[in-house]
């Protein structure tokens, strides 16, 4: 059996010239825009799928008000020393209890004279303790990804083709 393979590589001067042209053409800015666009698409999907939004009747200003998971979703861009850009999606600390289920449990009030207080439909409720019924797991981040991963892949492929056409021409 006889096999033959051949690899054609451009000379280094031509390759370097094309890479300079790509850099001058804004490859770094282009990839940053692609990352931003994909992160925005996923963030919007997360906000659609997130199950909890603030009750408008709650006037309390708090660091992490209950019922604000959807409203507090945000993306944070991180850049490493080597220039690698990534995005983190953050929300309230109790999101882990929404994503993973919880069993029914008792929530005791504070030992201080301040009982538990919450608002629903503009009405204030007070209690010294409540029996929480538990929560069923809601994997909203996975649901959001399932809805938009095809769109995000398409964005990346289109951008990749545009960048390759710049290098190869």
CSV table of C-alpha atoms in Angstrom, one decimal:
chain,number,residue,atom,x,y,z
A,1,UNK,CA,0.0,0.0,0.0
A,2,UNK,CA,1.2,3.4,-0.9
A,3,UNK,CA,0.0,6.7,0.7
A,4,UNK,CA,1.0,10.2,-0.2
A,5,UNK,CA,0.3,13.3,1.8
A,6,UNK,CA,1.3,16.9,1.2
A,7,UNK,CA,1.0,20.0,3.3
A,8,UNK,CA,1.3,23.3,1.7
A,9,UNK,CA,2.4,26.2,3.9
A,10,UNK,CA,2.9,29.8,2.8
A,11,UNK,CA,6.3,31.2,3.2
A,12,UNK,CA,6.8,33.0,6.6
A,13,UNK,CA,6.9,36.5,5.1
A,14,UNK,CA,3.5,36.1,3.5
A,15,UNK,CA,2.0,34.6,6.6
A,16,UNK,CA,3.5,37.4,8.8
A,17,UNK,CA,2.1,40.0,6.4
A,18,UNK,CA,-1.4,38.5,6.6
A,19,UNK,CA,-1.2,38.3,10.4
A,20,UNK,CA,-0.2,42.0,10.6
A,21,UNK,CA,-3.1,42.9,8.2
A,22,UNK,CA,-5.5,40.9,10.4
A,23,UNK,CA,-4.2,42.6,13.6
A,24,UNK,CA,-4.4,46.0,11.9
A,25,UNK,CA,-7.9,45.1,10.8
A,26,UNK,CA,-9.0,44.8,14.4
A,27,UNK,CA,-9.0,41.0,15.1
A,28,UNK,CA,-8.9,41.7,18.9
A,29,UNK,CA,-11.7,44.2,18.7
A,30,UNK,CA,-13.7,41.8,16.5
A,31,UNK,CA,-13.3,38.8,18.9
A,32,UNK,CA,-14.2,41.0,21.8
A,33,UNK,CA,-17.4,42.1,20.0
A,34,UNK,CA,-18.3,38.5,19.3
A,35,UNK,CA,-17.8,37.6,22.9
A,36,UNK,CA,-19.9,40.5,24.1
A,37,UNK,CA,-22.7,39.6,21.6
A,38,UNK,CA,-22.7,35.9,22.7
A,39,UNK,CA,-22.7,36.9,26.4
A,40,UNK,CA,-25.6,39.3,25.8
A,41,UNK,CA,-27.6,36.6,24.0
A,42,UNK,CA,-27.1,34.2,26.9
A,43,UNK,CA,-27.8,36.8,29.6
A,44,UNK,CA,-31.2,37.6,27.9
A,45,UNK,CA,-32.0,33.9,27.8
A,46,UNK,CA,-31.1,33.6,31.5
A,47,UNK,CA,-33.4,36.5,32.4
A,48,UNK,CA,-36.3,34.9,30.5
A,49,UNK,CA,-35.8,31.5,32.2
A,50,UNK,CA,-35.0,32.8,35.7
A,51,UNK,CA,-38.0,32.1,37.9
A,52,UNK,CA,-37.9,34.8,40.5
A,53,UNK,CA,-38.5,38.5,40.0
A,54,UNK,CA,-39.0,41.2,42.7
A,55,UNK,CA,-42.5,41.8,44.0
A,56,UNK,CA,-43.3,45.5,43.2
A,57,UNK,CA,-44.9,45.9,46.6
A,58,UNK,CA,-41.6,45.4,48.5
A,59,UNK,CA,-40.2,48.9,49.4
A,60,UNK,CA,-37.2,47.5,51.4
A,61,UNK,CA,-33.8,48.6,50.1
A,62,UNK,CA,-31.6,45.5,50.9
A,63,UNK,CA,-28.3,44.2,49.6
A,64,UNK,CA,-29.9,41.0,48.4
A,65,UNK,CA,-33.6,41.4,48.6
A,66,UNK,CA,-35.6,38.2,48.4
A,67,UNK,CA,-37.3,37.6,45.1
A,68,UNK,CA,-34.7,39.4,42.9
A,69,UNK,CA,-32.9,36.6,41.2
A,70,UNK,CA,-34.0,37.6,37.7
A,71,UNK,CA,-33.5,41.3,38.3
A,72,UNK,CA,-30.0,40.9,39.7
A,73,UNK,CA,-28.6,38.8,36.9
A,74,UNK,CA,-25.6,40.4,35.3
A,75,UNK,CA,-22.5,39.5,33.3
A,76,UNK,CA,-18.9,40.4,34.4
A,77,UNK,CA,-16.1,40.4,31.8
A,78,UNK,CA,-12.7,39.2,33.0
A,79,UNK,CA,-9.5,39.5,31.1
A,80,UNK,CA,-6.4,37.4,32.1
A,81,UNK,CA,-2.8,38.7,31.9
A,82,UNK,CA,-2.4,36.7,28.6
A,83,UNK,CA,-5.4,38.6,27.1
A,84,UNK,CA,-7.9,35.8,27.4
A,85,UNK,CA,-11.4,37.2,27.9
A,86,UNK,CA,-14.1,35.4,29.7
A,87,UNK,CA,-17.6,36.2,31.1
A,88,UNK,CA,-19.1,35.2,34.4
A,89,UNK,CA,-22.8,35.4,35.0
A,90,UNK,CA,-23.7,36.4,38.6
A,91,UNK,CA,-26.8,36.8,40.6
A,92,UNK,CA,-28.0,36.6,44.2
A,93,UNK,CA,-26.4,34.1,46.6
A,94,UNK,CA,-29.6,32.1,47.1
A,95,UNK,CA,-29.7,31.1,43.4
A,96,UNK,CA,-28.0,27.9,44.4
A,97,UNK,CA,-31.2,27.0,46.3
A,98,UNK,CA,-33.4,27.7,43.2
A,99,UNK,CA,-31.2,25.6,40.9
A,100,UNK,CA,-30.9,22.7,43.4
A,101,UNK,CA,-34.0,21.7,45.2
A,102,UNK,CA,-34.5,22.2,49.0
A,103,UNK,CA,-36.5,20.0,51.4
A,104,UNK,CA,-39.2,21.6,53.5
A,105,UNK,CA,-37.7,23.4,56.5
A,106,UNK,CA,-38.4,25.8,59.2
A,107,UNK,CA,-37.0,29.4,59.0
A,108,UNK,CA,-36.7,30.9,62.4
A,109,UNK,CA,-37.0,34.6,63.0
A,110,UNK,CA,-34.3,36.7,64.6
A,111,UNK,CA,-34.0,36.6,68.4
A,112,UNK,CA,-34.3,40.3,68.3
A,113,UNK,CA,-37.8,41.8,68.4
A,114,UNK,CA,-37.7,42.0,64.6
A,115,UNK,CA,-39.8,39.1,63.2
A,116,UNK,CA,-39.6,37.8,59.7
A,117,UNK,CA,-41.2,40.3,57.3
A,118,UNK,CA,-42.1,39.9,53.7
A,119,UNK,CA,-44.3,41.6,51.1
A,120,UNK,CA,-46.6,40.0,48.7
A,121,UNK,CA,-48.9,41.9,46.4
A,122,UNK,CA,-48.2,45.1,48.2
A,123,UNK,CA,-49.2,43.6,51.6
A,124,UNK,CA,-46.8,43.3,54.5
A,125,UNK,CA,-46.7,40.0,56.4
A,126,UNK,CA,-45.0,39.4,59.8
A,127,UNK,CA,-44.1,36.1,61.5
A,128,UNK,CA,-41.7,34.9,64.2
A,129,UNK,CA,-41.0,31.7,62.2
A,130,UNK,CA,-42.3,30.2,59.0
A,131,UNK,CA,-42.5,26.6,57.6
A,132,UNK,CA,-41.0,26.8,54.1
A,133,UNK,CA,-42.5,24.2,51.8
A,134,UNK,CA,-39.1,23.6,50.0
A,135,UNK,CA,-38.4,24.2,46.4
A,136,UNK,CA,-38.3,22.0,43.4
A,137,UNK,CA,-35.1,22.3,41.4
A,138,UNK,CA,-35.2,24.8,38.5
A,139,UNK,CA,-32.2,24.4,36.2
A,140,UNK,CA,-32.9,27.7,34.5
A,141,UNK,CA,-29.3,28.2,33.3
A,142,UNK,CA,-29.3,24.9,31.5
A,143,UNK,CA,-32.7,25.7,30.0
A,144,UNK,CA,-31.5,29.1,28.8
A,145,UNK,CA,-28.4,27.5,27.2
A,146,UNK,CA,-30.5,24.8,25.5
A,147,UNK,CA,-32.5,27.6,23.9
A,148,UNK,CA,-29.7,29.7,22.6
A,149,UNK,CA,-26.6,27.5,22.1
A,150,UNK,CA,-27.4,27.1,18.4
A,151,UNK,CA,-27.7,30.8,17.9
A,152,UNK,CA,-24.4,31.4,19.8
A,153,UNK,CA,-22.7,28.7,17.7
A,154,UNK,CA,-24.0,30.4,14.6
A,155,UNK,CA,-22.6,33.8,15.7
A,156,UNK,CA,-19.2,32.2,16.4
A,157,UNK,CA,-19.1,30.4,13.0
A,158,UNK,CA,-20.1,33.4,11.0
A,159,UNK,CA,-17.5,35.5,12.8
A,160,UNK,CA,-14.9,32.8,12.3
A,161,UNK,CA,-15.6,32.7,8.5
A,162,UNK,CA,-15.3,36.5,8.3
A,163,UNK,CA,-12.0,36.5,10.1
A,164,UNK,CA,-10.7,33.6,8.0
A,165,UNK,CA,-11.6,35.4,4.8
A,166,UNK,CA,-9.5,38.3,6.0
A,167,UNK,CA,-6.5,36.1,6.6
A,168,UNK,CA,-6.8,34.1,3.4
A,169,UNK,CA,-7.3,37.0,1.1
